[in-house]
Amino acid sequence: MYYAMAWGLMLIIPVISVLGEAMTTASPDMVWLIAKWFVFWGIGVRLLSAGIRQSIQPAFTARTIFRMESPDAEKLVAEIGFGNIAIGSVACLSLAFPAFVAPIALCGGLFLGLAGIKHIGNSGRTPEETTALLTDLIIGVVGLGSAILLLVR
């Protein structure tokens, strides 16, 4: 289930959303569509759902992703979850408030890009951590790239 959620929210569903809207819009602005849908799905829904799980069930992330068995690690994971809920909530609201798209693409892209870079240095990664690494880097590049393109217009 973890892999389907990670790849679905970070790549598959955003691409389907971009293509679906592009095919039904005359002269679509592809940078805008990519930013809009990757922010909503890849940052918003992904971080909101991860944050809720981390807050309610911190042991999963502590043990499965970070291989930390200490109950003390769960306290930190829960707090990371609160940050994910905050960022994810704003990204989800970007569908109703389009002015949120560029700033949250920058914020979420930077956050997930840095998290992905941090995963690179971890030796002996689990398959779940490798998935987190790859999906974090993808949304980091897409988020930062689209934010820059939207902000320099």
mmCIF file with all atom_site columns, C-alpha atoms in Angstrom:
data_model
loop_
_atom_site.group_PDB
_atom_site.id
_atom_site.type_symbol
_atom_site.label_atom_id
_atom_site.label_alt_id
_atom_site.label_comp_id
_atom_site.label_asym_id
_atom_site.label_entity_id
_atom_site.label_seq_id
_atom_site.pdbx_PDB_ins_code
_atom_site.Cartn_x
_atom_site.Cartn_y
_atom_site.Cartn_z
_atom_site.occupancy
_atom_site.B_iso_or_equiv
_atom_site.pdbx_formal_charge
_atom_site.auth_seq_id
_atom_site.auth_comp_id
_atom_site.auth_asym_id
_atom_site.auth_atom_id
_atom_site.pdbx_PDB_model_num
ATOM 1   C CA . MET A 1 1   ? 0.000   0.000  0.000   1.00 0.00 ? 1   MET A CA 1
ATOM 2   C CA . TYR A 1 2   ? 2.871   2.373  0.831   1.00 0.00 ? 2   TYR A CA 1
ATOM 3   C CA . TYR A 1 3   ? 4.387   2.072  -2.649  1.00 0.00 ? 3   TYR A CA 1
ATOM 4   C CA . ALA A 1 4   ? 1.071   2.592  -4.442  1.00 0.00 ? 4   ALA A CA 1
ATOM 5   C CA . MET A 1 5   ? 0.342   5.701  -2.372  1.00 0.00 ? 5   MET A CA 1
ATOM 6   C CA . ALA A 1 6   ? 3.847   7.130  -2.796  1.00 0.00 ? 6   ALA A CA 1
ATOM 7   C CA . TRP A 1 7   ? 4.072   6.656  -6.572  1.00 0.00 ? 7   TRP A CA 1
ATOM 8   C CA . GLY A 1 8   ? 0.404   7.393  -7.163  1.00 0.00 ? 8   GLY A CA 1
ATOM 9   C CA . LEU A 1 9   ? 0.428   10.725 -5.321  1.00 0.00 ? 9   LEU A CA 1
ATOM 10  C CA . MET A 1 10  ? 3.856   11.832 -6.486  1.00 0.00 ? 10  MET A CA 1
ATOM 11  C CA . LEU A 1 11  ? 3.724   10.918 -10.155 1.00 0.00 ? 11  LEU A CA 1
ATOM 12  C CA . ILE A 1 12  ? 0.814   8.942  -11.579 1.00 0.00 ? 12  ILE A CA 1
ATOM 13  C CA . ILE A 1 13  ? -2.221  10.941 -10.375 1.00 0.00 ? 13  ILE A CA 1
ATOM 14  C CA . PRO A 1 14  ? -0.597  14.370 -10.991 1.00 0.00 ? 14  PRO A CA 1
ATOM 15  C CA . VAL A 1 15  ? 0.346   13.367 -14.566 1.00 0.00 ? 15  VAL A CA 1
ATOM 16  C CA . ILE A 1 16  ? -3.189  12.088 -15.222 1.00 0.00 ? 16  ILE A CA 1
ATOM 17  C CA . SER A 1 17  ? -4.617  15.336 -13.790 1.00 0.00 ? 17  SER A CA 1
ATOM 18  C CA . VAL A 1 18  ? -2.297  17.503 -15.919 1.00 0.00 ? 18  VAL A CA 1
ATOM 19  C CA . LEU A 1 19  ? -3.078  15.569 -19.096 1.00 0.00 ? 19  LEU A CA 1
ATOM 20  C CA . GLY A 1 20  ? -6.811  15.501 -18.363 1.00 0.00 ? 20  GLY A CA 1
ATOM 21  C CA . GLU A 1 21  ? -7.034  19.242 -17.874 1.00 0.00 ? 21  GLU A CA 1
ATOM 22  C CA . ALA A 1 22  ? -4.686  19.983 -20.787 1.00 0.00 ? 22  ALA A CA 1
ATOM 23  C CA . MET A 1 23  ? -6.881  17.950 -23.157 1.00 0.00 ? 23  MET A CA 1
ATOM 24  C CA . THR A 1 24  ? -10.013 19.824 -22.097 1.00 0.00 ? 24  THR A CA 1
ATOM 25  C CA . THR A 1 25  ? -8.529  23.348 -22.091 1.00 0.00 ? 25  THR A CA 1
ATOM 26  C CA . ALA A 1 26  ? -7.913  25.517 -25.128 1.00 0.00 ? 26  ALA A CA 1
ATOM 27  C CA . SER A 1 27  ? -4.271  26.684 -25.162 1.00 0.00 ? 27  SER A CA 1
ATOM 28  C CA . PRO A 1 28  ? -3.349  25.259 -21.754 1.00 0.00 ? 28  PRO A CA 1
ATOM 29  C CA . ASP A 1 29  ? -0.512  26.820 -19.760 1.00 0.00 ? 29  ASP A CA 1
ATOM 30  C CA . MET A 1 30  ? 1.484   23.652 -19.101 1.00 0.00 ? 30  MET A CA 1
ATOM 31  C CA . VAL A 1 31  ? 3.761   25.201 -16.454 1.00 0.00 ? 31  VAL A CA 1
ATOM 32  C CA . TRP A 1 32  ? 0.681   26.304 -14.529 1.00 0.00 ? 32  TRP A CA 1
ATOM 33  C CA . LEU A 1 33  ? -1.028  22.917 -14.900 1.00 0.00 ? 33  LEU A CA 1
ATOM 34  C CA . ILE A 1 34  ? 2.064   21.016 -13.788 1.00 0.00 ? 34  ILE A CA 1
ATOM 35  C CA . ALA A 1 35  ? 2.532   23.313 -10.782 1.00 0.00 ? 35  ALA A CA 1
ATOM 36  C CA . LYS A 1 36  ? -1.177  23.212 -9.879  1.00 0.00 ? 36  LYS A CA 1
ATOM 37  C CA . TRP A 1 37  ? -1.567  19.438 -9.943  1.00 0.00 ? 37  TRP A CA 1
ATOM 38  C CA . PHE A 1 38  ? 1.841   18.465 -8.537  1.00 0.00 ? 38  PHE A CA 1
ATOM 39  C CA . VAL A 1 39  ? 1.306   20.934 -5.675  1.00 0.00 ? 39  VAL A CA 1
ATOM 40  C CA . PHE A 1 40  ? -2.154  19.551 -4.948  1.00 0.00 ? 40  PHE A CA 1
ATOM 41  C CA . TRP A 1 41  ? -1.358  15.821 -5.197  1.00 0.00 ? 41  TRP A CA 1
ATOM 42  C CA . GLY A 1 42  ? 2.409   15.562 -4.662  1.00 0.00 ? 42  GLY A CA 1
ATOM 43  C CA . ILE A 1 43  ? 2.730   18.100 -1.878  1.00 0.00 ? 43  ILE A CA 1
ATOM 44  C CA . GLY A 1 44  ? -0.813  18.571 -0.575  1.00 0.00 ? 44  GLY A CA 1
ATOM 45  C CA . VAL A 1 45  ? -2.457  15.189 -0.448  1.00 0.00 ? 45  VAL A CA 1
ATOM 46  C CA . ARG A 1 46  ? 0.829   13.365 0.075   1.00 0.00 ? 46  ARG A CA 1
ATOM 47  C CA . LEU A 1 47  ? 2.062   15.476 3.001   1.00 0.00 ? 47  LEU A CA 1
ATOM 48  C CA . LEU A 1 48  ? -1.383  15.802 4.570   1.00 0.00 ? 48  LEU A CA 1
ATOM 49  C CA . SER A 1 49  ? -1.961  12.031 4.516   1.00 0.00 ? 49  SER A CA 1
ATOM 50  C CA . ALA A 1 50  ? 1.620   11.298 5.648   1.00 0.00 ? 50  ALA A CA 1
ATOM 51  C CA . GLY A 1 51  ? 1.324   13.871 8.422   1.00 0.00 ? 51  GLY A CA 1
ATOM 52  C CA . ILE A 1 52  ? -1.920  12.403 9.701   1.00 0.00 ? 52  ILE A CA 1
ATOM 53  C CA . ARG A 1 53  ? -0.384  8.928  9.738   1.00 0.00 ? 53  ARG A CA 1
ATOM 54  C CA . GLN A 1 54  ? 2.821   10.179 11.391  1.00 0.00 ? 54  GLN A CA 1
ATOM 55  C CA . SER A 1 55  ? 0.805   11.976 14.062  1.00 0.00 ? 55  SER A CA 1
ATOM 56  C CA . ILE A 1 56  ? -1.490  9.039  14.792  1.00 0.00 ? 56  ILE A CA 1
ATOM 57  C CA . GLN A 1 57  ? 0.914   6.147  14.163  1.00 0.00 ? 57  GLN A CA 1
ATOM 58  C CA . PRO A 1 58  ? 4.487   7.493  14.437  1.00 0.00 ? 58  PRO A CA 1
ATOM 59  C CA . ALA A 1 59  ? 5.979   4.031  14.910  1.00 0.00 ? 59  ALA A CA 1
ATOM 60  C CA . PHE A 1 60  ? 5.462   3.170  11.217  1.00 0.00 ? 60  PHE A CA 1
ATOM 61  C CA . THR A 1 61  ? 7.676   6.015  9.978   1.00 0.00 ? 61  THR A CA 1
ATOM 62  C CA . ALA A 1 62  ? 10.169  5.662  12.821  1.00 0.00 ? 62  ALA A CA 1
ATOM 63  C CA . ARG A 1 63  ? 10.676  1.933  12.268  1.00 0.00 ? 63  ARG A CA 1
ATOM 64  C CA . THR A 1 64  ? 9.967   1.409  8.550   1.00 0.00 ? 64  THR A CA 1
ATOM 65  C CA . ILE A 1 65  ? 11.543  4.502  7.022   1.00 0.00 ? 65  ILE A CA 1
ATOM 66  C CA . PHE A 1 66  ? 14.207  5.470  9.548   1.00 0.00 ? 66  PHE A CA 1
ATOM 67  C CA . ARG A 1 67  ? 14.796  2.089  11.269  1.00 0.00 ? 67  ARG A CA 1
ATOM 68  C CA . MET A 1 68  ? 14.579  3.704  14.709  1.00 0.00 ? 68  MET A CA 1
ATOM 69  C CA . GLU A 1 69  ? 13.161  1.450  17.427  1.00 0.00 ? 69  GLU A CA 1
ATOM 70  C CA . SER A 1 70  ? 13.230  3.882  20.360  1.00 0.00 ? 70  SER A CA 1
ATOM 71  C CA . PRO A 1 71  ? 9.854   5.166  21.563  1.00 0.00 ? 71  PRO A CA 1
ATOM 72  C CA . ASP A 1 72  ? 11.566  8.564  21.870  1.00 0.00 ? 72  ASP A CA 1
ATOM 73  C CA . ALA A 1 73  ? 11.906  8.649  18.059  1.00 0.00 ? 73  ALA A CA 1
ATOM 74  C CA . GLU A 1 74  ? 8.131   8.482  17.807  1.00 0.00 ? 74  GLU A CA 1
ATOM 75  C CA . LYS A 1 75  ? 7.849   11.868 19.542  1.00 0.00 ? 75  LYS A CA 1
ATOM 76  C CA . LEU A 1 76  ? 9.968   13.474 16.818  1.00 0.00 ? 76  LEU A CA 1
ATOM 77  C CA . VAL A 1 77  ? 8.092   11.690 14.033  1.00 0.00 ? 77  VAL A CA 1
ATOM 78  C CA . ALA A 1 78  ? 4.774   12.955 15.435  1.00 0.00 ? 78  ALA A CA 1
ATOM 79  C CA . GLU A 1 79  ? 6.095   16.526 15.411  1.00 0.00 ? 79  GLU A CA 1
ATOM 80  C CA . ILE A 1 80  ? 7.341   16.107 11.838  1.00 0.00 ? 80  ILE A CA 1
ATOM 81  C CA . GLY A 1 81  ? 3.814   14.922 11.101  1.00 0.00 ? 81  GLY A CA 1
ATOM 82  C CA . PHE A 1 82  ? 2.382   18.201 12.388  1.00 0.00 ? 82  PHE A CA 1
ATOM 83  C CA . GLY A 1 83  ? 4.631   20.113 9.963   1.00 0.00 ? 83  GLY A CA 1
ATOM 84  C CA . ASN A 1 84  ? 3.534   17.835 7.134   1.00 0.00 ? 84  ASN A CA 1
ATOM 85  C CA . ILE A 1 85  ? -0.119  18.484 8.036   1.00 0.00 ? 85  ILE A CA 1
ATOM 86  C CA . ALA A 1 86  ? 0.497   22.250 7.942   1.00 0.00 ? 86  ALA A CA 1
ATOM 87  C CA . ILE A 1 87  ? 2.295   22.264 4.572   1.00 0.00 ? 87  ILE A CA 1
ATOM 88  C CA . GLY A 1 88  ? -0.077  19.693 3.086   1.00 0.00 ? 88  GLY A CA 1
ATOM 89  C CA . SER A 1 89  ? -3.159  21.637 4.176   1.00 0.00 ? 89  SER A CA 1
ATOM 90  C CA . VAL A 1 90  ? -1.981  24.835 2.488   1.00 0.00 ? 90  VAL A CA 1
ATOM 91  C CA . ALA A 1 91  ? -1.101  22.882 -0.663  1.00 0.00 ? 91  ALA A CA 1
ATOM 92  C CA . CYS A 1 92  ? -4.579  21.298 -0.720  1.00 0.00 ? 92  CYS A CA 1
ATOM 93  C CA . LEU A 1 93  ? -6.143  24.746 -0.344  1.00 0.00 ? 93  LEU A CA 1
ATOM 94  C CA . SER A 1 94  ? -4.244  25.865 -3.458  1.00 0.00 ? 94  SER A CA 1
ATOM 95  C CA . LEU A 1 95  ? -7.050  24.493 -5.646  1.00 0.00 ? 95  LEU A CA 1
ATOM 96  C CA . ALA A 1 96  ? -9.417  27.021 -4.079  1.00 0.00 ? 96  ALA A CA 1
ATOM 97  C CA . PHE A 1 97  ? -6.771  29.752 -3.743  1.00 0.00 ? 97  PHE A CA 1
ATOM 98  C CA . PRO A 1 98  ? -4.550  29.707 -6.875  1.00 0.00 ? 98  PRO A CA 1
ATOM 99  C CA . ALA A 1 99  ? -2.280  32.409 -5.408  1.00 0.00 ? 99  ALA A CA 1
ATOM 100 C CA . PHE A 1 100 ? -0.995  29.709 -3.012  1.00 0.00 ? 100 PHE A CA 1
ATOM 101 C CA . VAL A 1 101 ? 0.432   27.551 -5.836  1.00 0.00 ? 101 VAL A CA 1
ATOM 102 C CA . ALA A 1 102 ? 3.826   29.222 -6.432  1.00 0.00 ? 102 ALA A CA 1
ATOM 103 C CA . PRO A 1 103 ? 4.710   29.839 -2.756  1.00 0.00 ? 103 PRO A CA 1
ATOM 104 C CA . ILE A 1 104 ? 3.719   26.346 -1.635  1.00 0.00 ? 104 ILE A CA 1
ATOM 105 C CA . ALA A 1 105 ? 5.481   24.809 -4.654  1.00 0.00 ? 105 ALA A CA 1
ATOM 106 C CA . LEU A 1 106 ? 8.618   26.607 -3.467  1.00 0.00 ? 106 LEU A CA 1
ATOM 107 C CA . CYS A 1 107 ? 8.110   25.621 0.186   1.00 0.00 ? 107 CYS A CA 1
ATOM 108 C CA . GLY A 1 108 ? 7.077   22.009 -0.449  1.00 0.00 ? 108 GLY A CA 1
ATOM 109 C CA . GLY A 1 109 ? 9.595   21.525 -3.254  1.00 0.00 ? 109 GLY A CA 1
ATOM 110 C CA . LEU A 1 110 ? 12.409  22.768 -1.040  1.00 0.00 ? 110 LEU A CA 1
ATOM 111 C CA . PHE A 1 111 ? 11.266  20.676 1.929   1.00 0.00 ? 111 PHE A CA 1
ATOM 112 C CA . LEU A 1 112 ? 10.891  17.442 -0.048  1.00 0.00 ? 112 LEU A CA 1
ATOM 113 C CA . GLY A 1 113 ? 13.982  18.075 -2.182  1.00 0.00 ? 113 GLY A CA 1
ATOM 114 C CA . LEU A 1 114 ? 16.131  18.513 0.922   1.00 0.00 ? 114 LEU A CA 1
ATOM 115 C CA . ALA A 1 115 ? 14.563  15.419 2.504   1.00 0.00 ? 115 ALA A CA 1
ATOM 116 C CA . GLY A 1 116 ? 15.394  13.450 -0.654  1.00 0.00 ? 116 GLY A CA 1
ATOM 117 C CA . ILE A 1 117 ? 18.993  14.676 -0.602  1.00 0.00 ? 117 ILE A CA 1
ATOM 118 C CA . LYS A 1 118 ? 19.269  13.623 3.049   1.00 0.00 ? 118 LYS A CA 1
ATOM 119 C CA . HIS A 1 119 ? 18.041  10.125 2.150   1.00 0.00 ? 119 HIS A CA 1
ATOM 120 C CA . ILE A 1 120 ? 20.858  9.804  -0.432  1.00 0.00 ? 120 ILE A CA 1
ATOM 121 C CA . GLY A 1 121 ? 23.475  9.812  2.333   1.00 0.00 ? 121 GLY A CA 1
ATOM 122 C CA . ASN A 1 122 ? 21.801  7.045  4.323   1.00 0.00 ? 122 ASN A CA 1
ATOM 123 C CA . SER A 1 123 ? 23.565  3.743  3.798   1.00 0.00 ? 123 SER A CA 1
ATOM 124 C CA . GLY A 1 124 ? 21.597  0.513  3.892   1.00 0.00 ? 124 GLY A CA 1
ATOM 125 C CA . ARG A 1 125 ? 18.312  2.129  2.871   1.00 0.00 ? 125 ARG A CA 1
ATOM 126 C CA . THR A 1 126 ? 15.170  0.051  3.120   1.00 0.00 ? 126 THR A CA 1
ATOM 127 C CA . PRO A 1 127 ? 13.013  -0.267 -0.016  1.00 0.00 ? 127 PRO A CA 1
ATOM 128 C CA . GLU A 1 128 ? 10.544  2.140  1.634   1.00 0.00 ? 128 GLU A CA 1
ATOM 129 C CA . GLU A 1 129 ? 13.277  4.703  2.236   1.00 0.00 ? 129 GLU A CA 1
ATOM 130 C CA . THR A 1 130 ? 14.469  4.350  -1.367  1.00 0.00 ? 130 THR A CA 1
ATOM 131 C CA . THR A 1 131 ? 10.905  5.046  -2.524  1.00 0.00 ? 131 THR A CA 1
ATOM 132 C CA . ALA A 1 132 ? 10.792  8.092  -0.230  1.00 0.00 ? 132 ALA A CA 1
ATOM 133 C CA . LEU A 1 133 ? 14.144  9.243  -1.646  1.00 0.00 ? 133 LEU A CA 1
ATOM 134 C CA . LEU A 1 134 ? 13.013  8.991  -5.273  1.00 0.00 ? 134 LEU A CA 1
ATOM 135 C CA . THR A 1 135 ? 9.580   10.518 -4.805  1.00 0.00 ? 135 THR A CA 1
ATOM 136 C CA . ASP A 1 136 ? 10.964  13.322 -2.614  1.00 0.00 ? 136 ASP A CA 1
ATOM 137 C CA . LEU A 1 137 ? 13.525  14.208 -5.279  1.00 0.00 ? 137 LEU A CA 1
ATOM 138 C CA . ILE A 1 138 ? 10.922  14.142 -8.069  1.00 0.00 ? 138 ILE A CA 1
ATOM 139 C CA . ILE A 1 139 ? 8.546   16.515 -6.294  1.00 0.00 ? 139 ILE A CA 1
ATOM 140 C CA . GLY A 1 140 ? 11.490  18.612 -5.131  1.00 0.00 ? 140 GLY A CA 1
ATOM 141 C CA . VAL A 1 141 ? 12.597  19.189 -8.721  1.00 0.00 ? 141 VAL A CA 1
ATOM 142 C CA . VAL A 1 142 ? 9.053   19.698 -10.049 1.00 0.00 ? 142 VAL A CA 1
ATOM 143 C CA . GLY A 1 143 ? 8.049   21.938 -7.133  1.00 0.00 ? 143 GLY A CA 1
ATOM 144 C CA . LEU A 1 144 ? 11.132  24.135 -7.212  1.00 0.00 ? 144 LEU A CA 1
ATOM 145 C CA . GLY A 1 145 ? 11.249  24.245 -11.005 1.00 0.00 ? 145 GLY A CA 1
ATOM 146 C CA . SER A 1 146 ? 7.616   25.201 -11.409 1.00 0.00 ? 146 SER A CA 1
ATOM 147 C CA . ALA A 1 147 ? 7.805   27.743 -8.559  1.00 0.00 ? 147 ALA A CA 1
ATOM 148 C CA . ILE A 1 148 ? 10.776  29.461 -10.188 1.00 0.00 ? 148 ILE A CA 1
ATOM 149 C CA . LEU A 1 149 ? 9.086   29.499 -13.600 1.00 0.00 ? 149 LEU A CA 1
ATOM 150 C CA . LEU A 1 150 ? 5.860   30.901 -12.130 1.00 0.00 ? 150 LEU A CA 1
ATOM 151 C CA . LEU A 1 151 ? 7.594   33.506 -9.961  1.00 0.00 ? 151 LEU A CA 1
ATOM 152 C CA . VAL A 1 152 ? 9.820   34.918 -12.720 1.00 0.00 ? 152 VAL A CA 1
ATOM 153 C CA . ARG A 1 153 ? 6.891   35.546 -15.098 1.00 0.00 ? 153 ARG A CA 1
#
